[in-house]
Coordinates of C-alpha atoms in Angstrom, one line a residue:
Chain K
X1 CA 10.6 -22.7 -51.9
X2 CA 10.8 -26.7 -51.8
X3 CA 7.2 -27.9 -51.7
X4 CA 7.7 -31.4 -51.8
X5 CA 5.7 -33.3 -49.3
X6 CA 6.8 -37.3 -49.8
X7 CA 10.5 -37.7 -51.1
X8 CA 11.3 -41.6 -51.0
X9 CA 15.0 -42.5 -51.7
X10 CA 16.3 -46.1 -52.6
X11 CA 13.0 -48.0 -50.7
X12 CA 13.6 -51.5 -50.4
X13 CA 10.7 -53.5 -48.2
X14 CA 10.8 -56.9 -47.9
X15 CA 8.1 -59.4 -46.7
X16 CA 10.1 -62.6 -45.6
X17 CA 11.2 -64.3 -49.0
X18 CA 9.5 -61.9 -51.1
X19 CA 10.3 -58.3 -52.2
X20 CA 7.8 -55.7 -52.3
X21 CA 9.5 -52.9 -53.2
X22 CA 13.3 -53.4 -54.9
X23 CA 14.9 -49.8 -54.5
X24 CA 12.2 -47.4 -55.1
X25 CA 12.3 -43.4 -55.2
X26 CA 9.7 -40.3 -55.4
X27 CA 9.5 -37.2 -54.9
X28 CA 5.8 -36.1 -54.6
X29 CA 5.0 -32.1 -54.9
X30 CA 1.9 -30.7 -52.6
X31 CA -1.2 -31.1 -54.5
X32 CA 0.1 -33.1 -56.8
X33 CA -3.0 -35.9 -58.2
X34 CA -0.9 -39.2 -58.7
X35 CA -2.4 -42.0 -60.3
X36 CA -0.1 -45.3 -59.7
X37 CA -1.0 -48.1 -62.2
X38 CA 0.7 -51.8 -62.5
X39 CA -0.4 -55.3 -62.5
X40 CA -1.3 -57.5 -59.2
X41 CA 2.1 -57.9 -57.2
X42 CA 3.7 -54.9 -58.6
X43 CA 4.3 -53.1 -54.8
X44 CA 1.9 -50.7 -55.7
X45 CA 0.1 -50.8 -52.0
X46 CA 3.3 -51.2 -50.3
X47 CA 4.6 -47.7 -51.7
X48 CA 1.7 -46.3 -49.9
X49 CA 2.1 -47.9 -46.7
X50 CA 5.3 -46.9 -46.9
X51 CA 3.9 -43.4 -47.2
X52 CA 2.2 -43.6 -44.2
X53 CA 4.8 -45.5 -42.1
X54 CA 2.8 -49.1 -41.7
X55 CA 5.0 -50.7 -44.6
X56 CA 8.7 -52.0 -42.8
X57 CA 11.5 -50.3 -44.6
X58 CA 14.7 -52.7 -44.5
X59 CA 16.8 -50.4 -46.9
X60 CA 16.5 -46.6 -47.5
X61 CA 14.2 -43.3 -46.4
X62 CA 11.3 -42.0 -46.6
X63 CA 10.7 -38.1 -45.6
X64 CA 6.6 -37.2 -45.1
X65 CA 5.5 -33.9 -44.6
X66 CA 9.1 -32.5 -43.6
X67 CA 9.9 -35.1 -41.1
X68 CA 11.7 -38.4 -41.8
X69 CA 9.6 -41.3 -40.9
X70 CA 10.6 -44.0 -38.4
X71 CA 9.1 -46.0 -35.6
X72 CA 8.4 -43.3 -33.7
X73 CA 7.0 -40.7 -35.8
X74 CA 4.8 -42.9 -37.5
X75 CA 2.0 -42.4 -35.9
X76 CA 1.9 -39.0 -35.4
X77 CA 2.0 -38.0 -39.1
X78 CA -0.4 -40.7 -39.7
X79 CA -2.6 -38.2 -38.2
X80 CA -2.4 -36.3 -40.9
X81 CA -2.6 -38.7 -43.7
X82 CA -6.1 -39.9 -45.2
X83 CA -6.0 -43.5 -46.3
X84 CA -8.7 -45.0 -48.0
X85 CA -8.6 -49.0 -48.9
X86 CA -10.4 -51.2 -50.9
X87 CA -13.8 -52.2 -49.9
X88 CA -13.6 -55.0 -46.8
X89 CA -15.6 -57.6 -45.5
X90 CA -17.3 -56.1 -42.5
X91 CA -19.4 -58.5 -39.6
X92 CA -23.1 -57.3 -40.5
X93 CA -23.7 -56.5 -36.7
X94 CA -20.7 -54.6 -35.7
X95 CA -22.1 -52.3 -33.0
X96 CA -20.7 -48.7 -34.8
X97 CA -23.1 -46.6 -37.4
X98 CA -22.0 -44.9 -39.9
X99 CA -21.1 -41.7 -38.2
X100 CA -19.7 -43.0 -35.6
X101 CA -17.1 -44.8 -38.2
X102 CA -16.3 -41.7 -39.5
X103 CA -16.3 -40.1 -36.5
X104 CA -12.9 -42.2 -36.2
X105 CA -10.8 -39.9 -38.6
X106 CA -10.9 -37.6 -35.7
X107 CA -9.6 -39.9 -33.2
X108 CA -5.6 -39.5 -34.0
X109 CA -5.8 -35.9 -34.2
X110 CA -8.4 -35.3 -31.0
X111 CA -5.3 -37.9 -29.2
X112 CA -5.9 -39.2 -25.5
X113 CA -8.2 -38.2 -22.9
X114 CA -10.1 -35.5 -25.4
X115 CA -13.5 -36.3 -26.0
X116 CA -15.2 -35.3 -29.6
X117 CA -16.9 -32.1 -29.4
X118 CA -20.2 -31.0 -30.6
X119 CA -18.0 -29.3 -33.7
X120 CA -16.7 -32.6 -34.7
X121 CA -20.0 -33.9 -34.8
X122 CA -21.1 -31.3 -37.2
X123 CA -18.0 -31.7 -38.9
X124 CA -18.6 -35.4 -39.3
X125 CA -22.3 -34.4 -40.7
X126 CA -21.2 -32.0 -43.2
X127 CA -18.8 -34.3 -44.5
X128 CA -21.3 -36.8 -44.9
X129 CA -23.7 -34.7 -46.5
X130 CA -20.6 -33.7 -49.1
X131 CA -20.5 -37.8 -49.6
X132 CA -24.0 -38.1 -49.8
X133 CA -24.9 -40.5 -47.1
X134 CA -26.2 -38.2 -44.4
X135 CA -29.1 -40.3 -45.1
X136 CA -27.4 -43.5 -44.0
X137 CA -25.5 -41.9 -40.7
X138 CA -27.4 -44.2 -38.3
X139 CA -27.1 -47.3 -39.8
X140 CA -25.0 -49.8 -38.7
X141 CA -21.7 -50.0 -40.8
X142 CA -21.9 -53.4 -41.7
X143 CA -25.0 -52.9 -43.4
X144 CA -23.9 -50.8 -46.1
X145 CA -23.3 -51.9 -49.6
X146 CA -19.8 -51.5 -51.0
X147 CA -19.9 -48.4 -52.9
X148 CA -21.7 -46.6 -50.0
X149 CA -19.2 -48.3 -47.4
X150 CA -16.3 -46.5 -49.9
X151 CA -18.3 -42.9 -49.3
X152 CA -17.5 -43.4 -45.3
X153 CA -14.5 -44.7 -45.9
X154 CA -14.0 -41.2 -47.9
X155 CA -15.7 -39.3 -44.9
X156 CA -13.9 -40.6 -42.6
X157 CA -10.5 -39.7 -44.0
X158 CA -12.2 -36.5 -44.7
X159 CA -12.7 -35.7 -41.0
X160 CA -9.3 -36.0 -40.6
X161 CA -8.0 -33.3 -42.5
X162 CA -5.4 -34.3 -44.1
X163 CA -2.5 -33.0 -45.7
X164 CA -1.8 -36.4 -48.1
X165 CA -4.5 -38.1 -49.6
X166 CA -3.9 -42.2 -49.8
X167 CA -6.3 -43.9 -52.1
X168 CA -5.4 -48.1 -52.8
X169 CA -7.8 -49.3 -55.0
X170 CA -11.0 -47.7 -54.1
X171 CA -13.2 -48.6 -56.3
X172 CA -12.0 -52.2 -56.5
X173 CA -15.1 -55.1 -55.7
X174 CA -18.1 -52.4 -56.4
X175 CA -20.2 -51.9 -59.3
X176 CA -19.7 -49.6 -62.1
X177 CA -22.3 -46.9 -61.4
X178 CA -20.7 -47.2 -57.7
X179 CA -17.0 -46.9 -59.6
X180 CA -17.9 -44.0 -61.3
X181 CA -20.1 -42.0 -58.5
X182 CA -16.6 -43.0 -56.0
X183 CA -14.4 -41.4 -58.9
X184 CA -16.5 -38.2 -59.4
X185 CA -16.4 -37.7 -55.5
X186 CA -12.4 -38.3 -55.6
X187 CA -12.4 -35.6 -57.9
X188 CA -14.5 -33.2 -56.4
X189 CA -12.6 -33.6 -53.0
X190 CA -9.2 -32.8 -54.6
X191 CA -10.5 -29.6 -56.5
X192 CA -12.4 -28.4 -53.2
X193 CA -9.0 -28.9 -51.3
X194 CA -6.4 -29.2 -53.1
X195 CA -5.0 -32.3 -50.9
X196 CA -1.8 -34.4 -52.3
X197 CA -3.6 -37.3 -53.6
X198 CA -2.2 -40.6 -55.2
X199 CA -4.7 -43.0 -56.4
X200 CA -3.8 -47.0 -56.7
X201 CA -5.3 -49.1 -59.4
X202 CA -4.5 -52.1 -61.5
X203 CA -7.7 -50.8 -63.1
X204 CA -7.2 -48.4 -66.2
X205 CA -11.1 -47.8 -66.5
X206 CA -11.3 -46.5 -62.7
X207 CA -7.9 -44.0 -63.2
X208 CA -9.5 -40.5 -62.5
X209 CA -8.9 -37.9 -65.4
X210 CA -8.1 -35.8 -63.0
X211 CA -4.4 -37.0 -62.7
X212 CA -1.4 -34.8 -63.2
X213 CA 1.2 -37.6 -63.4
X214 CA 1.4 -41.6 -63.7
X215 CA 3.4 -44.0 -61.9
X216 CA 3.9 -47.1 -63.4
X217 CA 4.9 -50.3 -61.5
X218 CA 6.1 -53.6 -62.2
X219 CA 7.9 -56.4 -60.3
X220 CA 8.4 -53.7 -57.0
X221 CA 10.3 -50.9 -59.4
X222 CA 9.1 -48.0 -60.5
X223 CA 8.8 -49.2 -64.2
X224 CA 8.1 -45.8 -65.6
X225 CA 6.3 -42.4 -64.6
X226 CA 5.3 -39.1 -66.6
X227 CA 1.9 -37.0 -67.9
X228 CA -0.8 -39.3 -68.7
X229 CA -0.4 -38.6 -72.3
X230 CA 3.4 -39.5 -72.4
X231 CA 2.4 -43.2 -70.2
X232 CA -1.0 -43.9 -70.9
X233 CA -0.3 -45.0 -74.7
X234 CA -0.9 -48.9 -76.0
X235 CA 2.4 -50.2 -76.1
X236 CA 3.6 -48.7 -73.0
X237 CA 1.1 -50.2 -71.3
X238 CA 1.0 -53.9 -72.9
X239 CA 4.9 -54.3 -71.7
X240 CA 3.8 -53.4 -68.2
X241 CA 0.8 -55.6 -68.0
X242 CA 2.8 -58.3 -70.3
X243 CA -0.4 -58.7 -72.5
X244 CA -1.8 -57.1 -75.1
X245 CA -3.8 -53.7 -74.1
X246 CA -6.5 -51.2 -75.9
X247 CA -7.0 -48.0 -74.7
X248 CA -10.9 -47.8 -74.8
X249 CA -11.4 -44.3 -76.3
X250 CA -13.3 -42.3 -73.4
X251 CA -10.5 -43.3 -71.3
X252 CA -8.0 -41.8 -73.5
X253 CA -10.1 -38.7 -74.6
X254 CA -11.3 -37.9 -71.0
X255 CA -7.8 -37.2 -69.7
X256 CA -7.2 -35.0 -72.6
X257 CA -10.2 -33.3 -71.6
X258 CA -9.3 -32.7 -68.5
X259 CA -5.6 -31.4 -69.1
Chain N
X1 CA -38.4 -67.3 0.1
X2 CA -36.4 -67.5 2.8
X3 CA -33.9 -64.7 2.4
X4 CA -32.1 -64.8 5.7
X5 CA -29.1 -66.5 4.0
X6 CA -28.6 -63.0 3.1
X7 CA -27.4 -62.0 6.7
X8 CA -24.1 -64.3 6.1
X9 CA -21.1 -63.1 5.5
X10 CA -20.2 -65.5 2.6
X11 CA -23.5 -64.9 1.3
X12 CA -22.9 -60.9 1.1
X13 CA -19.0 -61.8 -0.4
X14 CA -20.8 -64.0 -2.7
X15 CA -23.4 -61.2 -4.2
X16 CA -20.2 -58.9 -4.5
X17 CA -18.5 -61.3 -6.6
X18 CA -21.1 -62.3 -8.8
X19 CA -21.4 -58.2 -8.6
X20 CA -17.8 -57.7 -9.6
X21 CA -17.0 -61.3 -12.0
X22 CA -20.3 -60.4 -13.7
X23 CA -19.3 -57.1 -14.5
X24 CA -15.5 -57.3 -15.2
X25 CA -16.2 -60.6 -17.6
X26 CA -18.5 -59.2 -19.3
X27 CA -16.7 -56.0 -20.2
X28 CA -13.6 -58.1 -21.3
X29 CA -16.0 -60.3 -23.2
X30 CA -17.2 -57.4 -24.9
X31 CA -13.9 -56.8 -26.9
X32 CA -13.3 -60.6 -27.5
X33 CA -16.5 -61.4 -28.8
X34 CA -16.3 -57.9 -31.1
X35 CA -12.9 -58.7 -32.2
X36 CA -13.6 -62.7 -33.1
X37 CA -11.1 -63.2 -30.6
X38 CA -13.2 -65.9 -28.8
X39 CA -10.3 -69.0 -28.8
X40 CA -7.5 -66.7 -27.7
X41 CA -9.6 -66.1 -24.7
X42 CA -10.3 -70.1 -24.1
X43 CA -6.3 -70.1 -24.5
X44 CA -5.5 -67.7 -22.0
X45 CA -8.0 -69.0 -19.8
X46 CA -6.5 -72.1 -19.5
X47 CA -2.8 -70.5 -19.2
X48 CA -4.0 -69.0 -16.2
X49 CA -5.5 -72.0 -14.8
X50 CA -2.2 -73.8 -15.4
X51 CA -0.3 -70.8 -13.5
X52 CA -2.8 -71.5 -10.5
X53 CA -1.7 -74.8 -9.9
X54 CA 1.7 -74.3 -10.8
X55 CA 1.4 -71.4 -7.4
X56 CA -0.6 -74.2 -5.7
X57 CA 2.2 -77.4 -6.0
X58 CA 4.9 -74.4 -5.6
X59 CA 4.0 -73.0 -2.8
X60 CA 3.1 -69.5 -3.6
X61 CA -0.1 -67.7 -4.5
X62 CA -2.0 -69.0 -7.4
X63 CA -3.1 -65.6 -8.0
X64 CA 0.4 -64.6 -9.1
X65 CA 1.0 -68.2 -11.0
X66 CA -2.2 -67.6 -13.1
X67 CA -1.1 -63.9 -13.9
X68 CA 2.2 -64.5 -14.8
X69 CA 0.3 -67.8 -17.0
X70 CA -2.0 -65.5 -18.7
X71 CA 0.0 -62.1 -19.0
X72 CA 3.0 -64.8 -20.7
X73 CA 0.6 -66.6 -22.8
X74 CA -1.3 -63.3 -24.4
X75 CA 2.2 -61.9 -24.8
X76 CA 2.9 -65.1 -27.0
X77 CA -0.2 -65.8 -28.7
X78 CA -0.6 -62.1 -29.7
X79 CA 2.3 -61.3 -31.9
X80 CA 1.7 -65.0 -33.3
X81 CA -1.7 -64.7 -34.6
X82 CA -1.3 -60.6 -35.1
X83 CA 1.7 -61.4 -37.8
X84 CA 0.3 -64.3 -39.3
X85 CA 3.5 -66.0 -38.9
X86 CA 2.0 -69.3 -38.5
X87 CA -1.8 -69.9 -38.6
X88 CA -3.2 -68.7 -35.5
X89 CA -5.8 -71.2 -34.8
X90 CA -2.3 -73.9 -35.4
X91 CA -0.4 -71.5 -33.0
X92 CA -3.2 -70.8 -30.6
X93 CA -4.5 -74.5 -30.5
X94 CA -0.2 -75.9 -29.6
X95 CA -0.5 -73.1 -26.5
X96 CA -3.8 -74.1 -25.6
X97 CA -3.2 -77.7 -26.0
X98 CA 0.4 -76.8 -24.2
X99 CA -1.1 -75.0 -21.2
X100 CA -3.7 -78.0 -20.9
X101 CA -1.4 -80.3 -21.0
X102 CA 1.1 -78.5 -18.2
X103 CA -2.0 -78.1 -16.0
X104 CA -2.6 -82.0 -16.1
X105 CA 1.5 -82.4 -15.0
X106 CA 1.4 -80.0 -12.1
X107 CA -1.7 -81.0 -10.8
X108 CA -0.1 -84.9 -11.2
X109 CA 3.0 -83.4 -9.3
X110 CA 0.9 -81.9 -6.4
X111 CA 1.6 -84.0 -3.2
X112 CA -1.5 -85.1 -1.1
X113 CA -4.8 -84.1 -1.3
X114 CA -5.5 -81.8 -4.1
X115 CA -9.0 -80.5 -2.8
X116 CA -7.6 -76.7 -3.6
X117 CA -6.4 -77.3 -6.9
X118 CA -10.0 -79.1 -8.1
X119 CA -11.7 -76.2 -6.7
X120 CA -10.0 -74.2 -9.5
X121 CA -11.7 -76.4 -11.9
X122 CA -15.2 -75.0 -10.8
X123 CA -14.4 -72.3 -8.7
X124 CA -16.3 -71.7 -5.2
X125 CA -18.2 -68.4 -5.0
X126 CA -19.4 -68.9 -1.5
X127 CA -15.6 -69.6 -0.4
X128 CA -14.1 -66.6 -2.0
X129 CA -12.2 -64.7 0.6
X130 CA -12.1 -61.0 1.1
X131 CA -8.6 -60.8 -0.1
X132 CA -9.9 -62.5 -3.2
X133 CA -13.2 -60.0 -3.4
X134 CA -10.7 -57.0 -2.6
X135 CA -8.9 -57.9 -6.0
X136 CA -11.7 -58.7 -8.1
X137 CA -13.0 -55.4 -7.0
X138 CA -9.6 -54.1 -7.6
X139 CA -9.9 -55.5 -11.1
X140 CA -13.2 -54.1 -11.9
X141 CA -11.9 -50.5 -11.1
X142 CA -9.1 -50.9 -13.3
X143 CA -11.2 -52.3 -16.2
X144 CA -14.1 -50.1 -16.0
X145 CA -12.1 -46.7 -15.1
X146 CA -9.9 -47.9 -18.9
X147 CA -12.7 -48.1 -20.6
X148 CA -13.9 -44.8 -19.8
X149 CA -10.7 -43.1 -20.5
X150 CA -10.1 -44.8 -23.3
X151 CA -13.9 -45.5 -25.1
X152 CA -12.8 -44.1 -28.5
X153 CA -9.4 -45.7 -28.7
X154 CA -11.0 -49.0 -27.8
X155 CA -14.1 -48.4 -30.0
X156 CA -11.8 -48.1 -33.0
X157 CA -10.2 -50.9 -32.3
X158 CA -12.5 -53.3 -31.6
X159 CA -13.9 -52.2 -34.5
X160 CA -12.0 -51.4 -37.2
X161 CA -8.3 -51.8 -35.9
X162 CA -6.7 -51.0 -39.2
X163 CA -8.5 -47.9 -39.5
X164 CA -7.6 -47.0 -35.8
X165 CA -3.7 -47.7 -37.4
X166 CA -4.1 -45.8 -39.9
X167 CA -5.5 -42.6 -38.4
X168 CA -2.6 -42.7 -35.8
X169 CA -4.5 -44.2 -33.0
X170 CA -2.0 -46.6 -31.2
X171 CA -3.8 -49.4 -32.0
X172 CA -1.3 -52.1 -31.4
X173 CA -0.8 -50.9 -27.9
X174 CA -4.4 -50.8 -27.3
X175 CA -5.2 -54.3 -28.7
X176 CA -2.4 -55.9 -26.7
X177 CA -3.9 -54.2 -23.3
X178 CA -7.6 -55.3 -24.3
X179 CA -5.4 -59.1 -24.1
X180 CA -3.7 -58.1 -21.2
X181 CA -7.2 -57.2 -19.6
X182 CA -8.3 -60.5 -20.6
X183 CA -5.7 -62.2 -18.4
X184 CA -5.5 -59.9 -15.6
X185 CA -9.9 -60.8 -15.2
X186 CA -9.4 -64.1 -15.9
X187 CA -6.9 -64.4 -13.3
X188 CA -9.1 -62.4 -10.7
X189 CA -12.1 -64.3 -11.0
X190 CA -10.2 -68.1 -11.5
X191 CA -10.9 -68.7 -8.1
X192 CA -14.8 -67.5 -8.0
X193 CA -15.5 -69.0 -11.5
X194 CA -13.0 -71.9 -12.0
X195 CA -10.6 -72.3 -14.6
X196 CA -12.9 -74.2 -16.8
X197 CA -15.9 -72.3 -16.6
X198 CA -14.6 -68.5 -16.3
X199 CA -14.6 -68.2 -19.9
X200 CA -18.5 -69.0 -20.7
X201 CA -18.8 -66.3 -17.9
X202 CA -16.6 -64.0 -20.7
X203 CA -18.2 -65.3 -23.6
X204 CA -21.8 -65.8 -22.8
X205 CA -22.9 -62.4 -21.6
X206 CA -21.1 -60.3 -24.4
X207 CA -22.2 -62.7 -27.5
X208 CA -25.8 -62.4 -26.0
X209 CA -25.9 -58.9 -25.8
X210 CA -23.7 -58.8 -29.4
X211 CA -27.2 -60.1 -30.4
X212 CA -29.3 -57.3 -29.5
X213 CA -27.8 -53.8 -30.5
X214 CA -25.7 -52.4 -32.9
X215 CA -24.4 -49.6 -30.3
X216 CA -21.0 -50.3 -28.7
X217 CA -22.2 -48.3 -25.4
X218 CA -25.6 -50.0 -24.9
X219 CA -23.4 -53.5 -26.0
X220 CA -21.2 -53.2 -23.3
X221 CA -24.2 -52.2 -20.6
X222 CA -26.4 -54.9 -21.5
X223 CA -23.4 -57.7 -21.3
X224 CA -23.0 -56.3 -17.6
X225 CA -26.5 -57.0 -17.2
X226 CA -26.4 -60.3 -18.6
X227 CA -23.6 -61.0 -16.6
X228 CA -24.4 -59.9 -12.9
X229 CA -27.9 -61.6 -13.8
X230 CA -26.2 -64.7 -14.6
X231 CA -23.7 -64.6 -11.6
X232 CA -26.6 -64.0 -9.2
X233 CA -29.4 -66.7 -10.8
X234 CA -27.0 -68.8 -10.2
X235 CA -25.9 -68.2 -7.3
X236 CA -29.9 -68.4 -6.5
X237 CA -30.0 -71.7 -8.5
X238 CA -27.3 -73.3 -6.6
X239 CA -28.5 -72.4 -3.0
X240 CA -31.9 -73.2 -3.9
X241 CA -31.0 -76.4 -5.7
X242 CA -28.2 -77.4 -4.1
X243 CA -25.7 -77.9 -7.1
X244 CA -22.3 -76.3 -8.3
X245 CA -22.5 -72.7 -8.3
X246 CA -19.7 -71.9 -10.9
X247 CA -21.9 -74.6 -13.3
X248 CA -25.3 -73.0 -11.9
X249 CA -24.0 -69.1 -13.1
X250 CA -22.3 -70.7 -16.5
X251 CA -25.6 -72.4 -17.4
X252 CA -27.6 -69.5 -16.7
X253 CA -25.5 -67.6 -18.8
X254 CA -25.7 -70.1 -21.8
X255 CA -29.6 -69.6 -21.4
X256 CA -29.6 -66.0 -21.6
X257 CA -27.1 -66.4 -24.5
X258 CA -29.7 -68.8 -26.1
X259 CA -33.1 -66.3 -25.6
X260 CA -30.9 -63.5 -27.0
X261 CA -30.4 -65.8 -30.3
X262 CA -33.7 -66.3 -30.6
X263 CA -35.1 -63.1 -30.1
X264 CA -32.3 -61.0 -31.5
X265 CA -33.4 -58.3 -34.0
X266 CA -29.9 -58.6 -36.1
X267 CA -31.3 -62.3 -37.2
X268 CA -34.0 -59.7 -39.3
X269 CA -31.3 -57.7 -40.9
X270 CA -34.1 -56.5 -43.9
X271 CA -36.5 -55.6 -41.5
X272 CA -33.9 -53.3 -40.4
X273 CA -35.3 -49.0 -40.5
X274 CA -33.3 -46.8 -40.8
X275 CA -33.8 -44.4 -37.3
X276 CA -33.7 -40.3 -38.3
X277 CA -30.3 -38.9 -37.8
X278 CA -30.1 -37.4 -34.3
X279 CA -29.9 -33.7 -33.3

């Protein structure tokens, strides 16, 4: 039985002059941990919202959970795909708490005229308890710092219940005990559900150890992929970046540890 | 106080439309003010105005001339600054400036006595018509009745529209009719408000009560407050003092704006406490 769940052929996306992604294609297998690495530029957040249908394809196909995307279906299987971004500036007095934010993730899925039930509610509250900001569920949004906006951001996508599991840059603009708190949770979400998950990061020390197979990306190509331990050596990773690279030795010993 | 002023009939349409402007403003506000949209309001309020006279030297209704104005102009000014083609306060500022500027020519072109088309300058509450008050009530309907049926869409949205995207909310379709909504109550209440006052009406009310909670619900029930308060005051203000009622309600509105400001708790964010989770 085929399980592939994202199978991108020849993707070519094009933002006026510039080209974001120059012919890519993937085949993604369900429950399959992804990490996708390159420098700044390298079309690495493009290839995911061309996973979830926001990214303008001008050449080639893209196939999501069994159905080819386009105009149309986009929204509909957006439904079903969590996508967390990188911390944003938020107006300190939006008028939406916490739970109500991640009350959101439900929205697509509950779709017109329905109104969230008590069972959502407690959804939304057990998933913040799993993130560990019950605590927080009444503040205002805009008042949280950036590693504990990441954990609604997480909820939120949570809620959902998705099938694919978008992650660009996560831990990007928070602190390093937030980094690494955000990267143990990434982990404990995909082992408690097994979602398909790619993670995006230009930063090697935030790449969770729990990933099955690297993507690499350069100039808006897939520049190379394979197991962490074929990609994830010195050389390798100095030609991508185009400067010289050290593997800090946690980094390399916790993905062996986790194999 | 004498109150029998009450008993007239353009007294009683005036309460209604301070009743129905005050509400329908404010709720329109509501989104502008949450979504920093405050100059593409002032832009399609001044396309309206612009249609208005346009009806007025033409010869048919400025009602439809100011719809057709702002429904065009949001339909332009949207994709512009939601593309960031060009920079949207540039693109915003050339239709503003470009809707100002055709106001000027038709009103320049108007044969005779322009008495109607300087009253949609400032607006005349105690002249609005009933065909006028059966719109604006009309309007309100509309506006109110979408915001019930559509609360969650238009509370992700407002606030955080990419999320709302990304979740498989139609979000563009909802932001455009929150614009839409913006024209079609600026349109309704041109001739009550004026086309160069309507928009503190929008504004005033919503960034006031934007001051005082961080719920989206009590938000949008405290800028209808704010704004019936305002229409009425000053509709008080100008019968009592005897000066311009769209200035009088716009004025009191800028107050109420002002006392929020200073007494808002949001301007003593670390004295913020966090409230026990309900249930």
């Amino acid at each position: 039985m085929d399980n592939t769940v994202i199978e991108i052929q020849d993707a070519v996306v094009s933002y006026r002059e510039d080209v974001a992604l120059q012919g890519v294609s993937l085949e993604v297998k369900k429950g399959e941990f992804i990490g996708i690495i390159g420098p700044n530029g390298a079309g690495k957040t493009t290839l995911l919202t061309v996973i979830n249908g926001l990214g303008k394809l001008v050449h080639g196909q893209v196939r999501v959970l069994g159905s080819r995307l386009d105009g149309k279906r986009g929204g509909s299987l957006r439904k079903r795909i969590g996508y967390v971004a990188q911390v944003e500036n938020i107006d300190p007095r939006l008028p939406i708490n916490v739970r109500e934010t991640v009350m959101v993730g439900c929205y697509g899925r509950l779709g017109l005229f329905h109104r969230p039930t008590r069972t959502h509610w407690e959804t939304v509250d057990k998933v913040l308890e799993m993130v560990g900001i019950a605590h927080l569920s009444q503040r205002p949004i805009g008042h949280l710092s950036g590693g504990e906006y990441q954990r609604a951001a997480i909820a939120r996508a949570l809620v959902q219940q998705p099938e694919i599991f978008l992650l660009d840059e996560p831990t990007a603009s928070i602190d390093q005990k937030a980094q690494h708190e955000i990267l143990s949770l990434i982990q404990l979400v995909h082992r408690e559900y097994r979602m398909t998950t790619l993670f995006v990061t230009h930063d090697l020390r935030t790449l969770p150890p729990i990933c099955q197979r690297l993507i690499l990306m350069k100039d808006g190509r897939i520049w190379q992929q394979g197991s962490p331990e074929s990609t994830l050596r010195e050389e390798v990773l100095s030609q991508l970046y185009g400067a010289p690279i050290s593997i800090p030795t946690e980094i390399a010993s916790s993905f062996h540890s986790s194999q | 106080m004498d109150l029998s002023v009450l008993q007239y009939h353009f007294m009683q349409n005036a309460i209604l439309a301070g009743l129905f402007g005050g509400i329908t403003c404010s709720v329109v506000g509501v989104f502008v003010v949450t979504m920093h949209l405050s100059f593409i309001g002032v832009c399609i309020a001044h396309a309206a105005f612009a249609g208005a006279l346009l009806g007025l030297w033409l010869g048919f209704s400025p009602l439809i001339g100011a719809l057709l104005f702002s429904l065009g102009s949001t339909a332009i000014i949207g994709p512009v600054a939601d593309r960031g083609e060009l920079n949207p306060d540039t693109s915003i500022g050339i239709v503003f400036s470009l809707m100002l500027g055709l106001a000027f020519l038709f009103m320049g072109l108007m044969p005779g006595a322009r008495t109607e088309a300087l009253s949609l300058f400032w607006g005349s509450i105690l002249t609005v018509t009933q065909q006028d008050l059966i719109f604006l009530a009309a309007v309100t309907g509309v506006i109110v009745g979408l915001v019930v049926a559509f609360y969650k869409e238009i509370q992700a949205v407002i606030c955080h529209r990419g999320v709302a995207l990304a979740v498989g909310i139609p979000a563009t379709i909802v932001f455009y009719g929150l614009l839409f909504s913006t024209g079609v109550t600026i349109t309704a209440s041109l001739q009550t408000i004026g086309g160069l006052l309507i928009y503190s009406l929008i504004l005033n009310p919503a960034a006031a009560a934007y001051q005082l909670t961080y719920s989206l619900k009590k938000m949008l029930l405290i800028a209808v407050a704010f704004g019936v308060v305002s229409c009425w005051a000053g509709l008080a203000a100008s019968y009592l003092l005897d000066i311009p009622s769209g200035a009088a309600i716009v004025i009191t509105s800028a107050i109420i704006f002002g006392l929020a400001t200073v007494f808002s708790p949001k301007r003593k964010v670390k004295g913020w406490r966090q409230v026990p989770p309900a249930g």
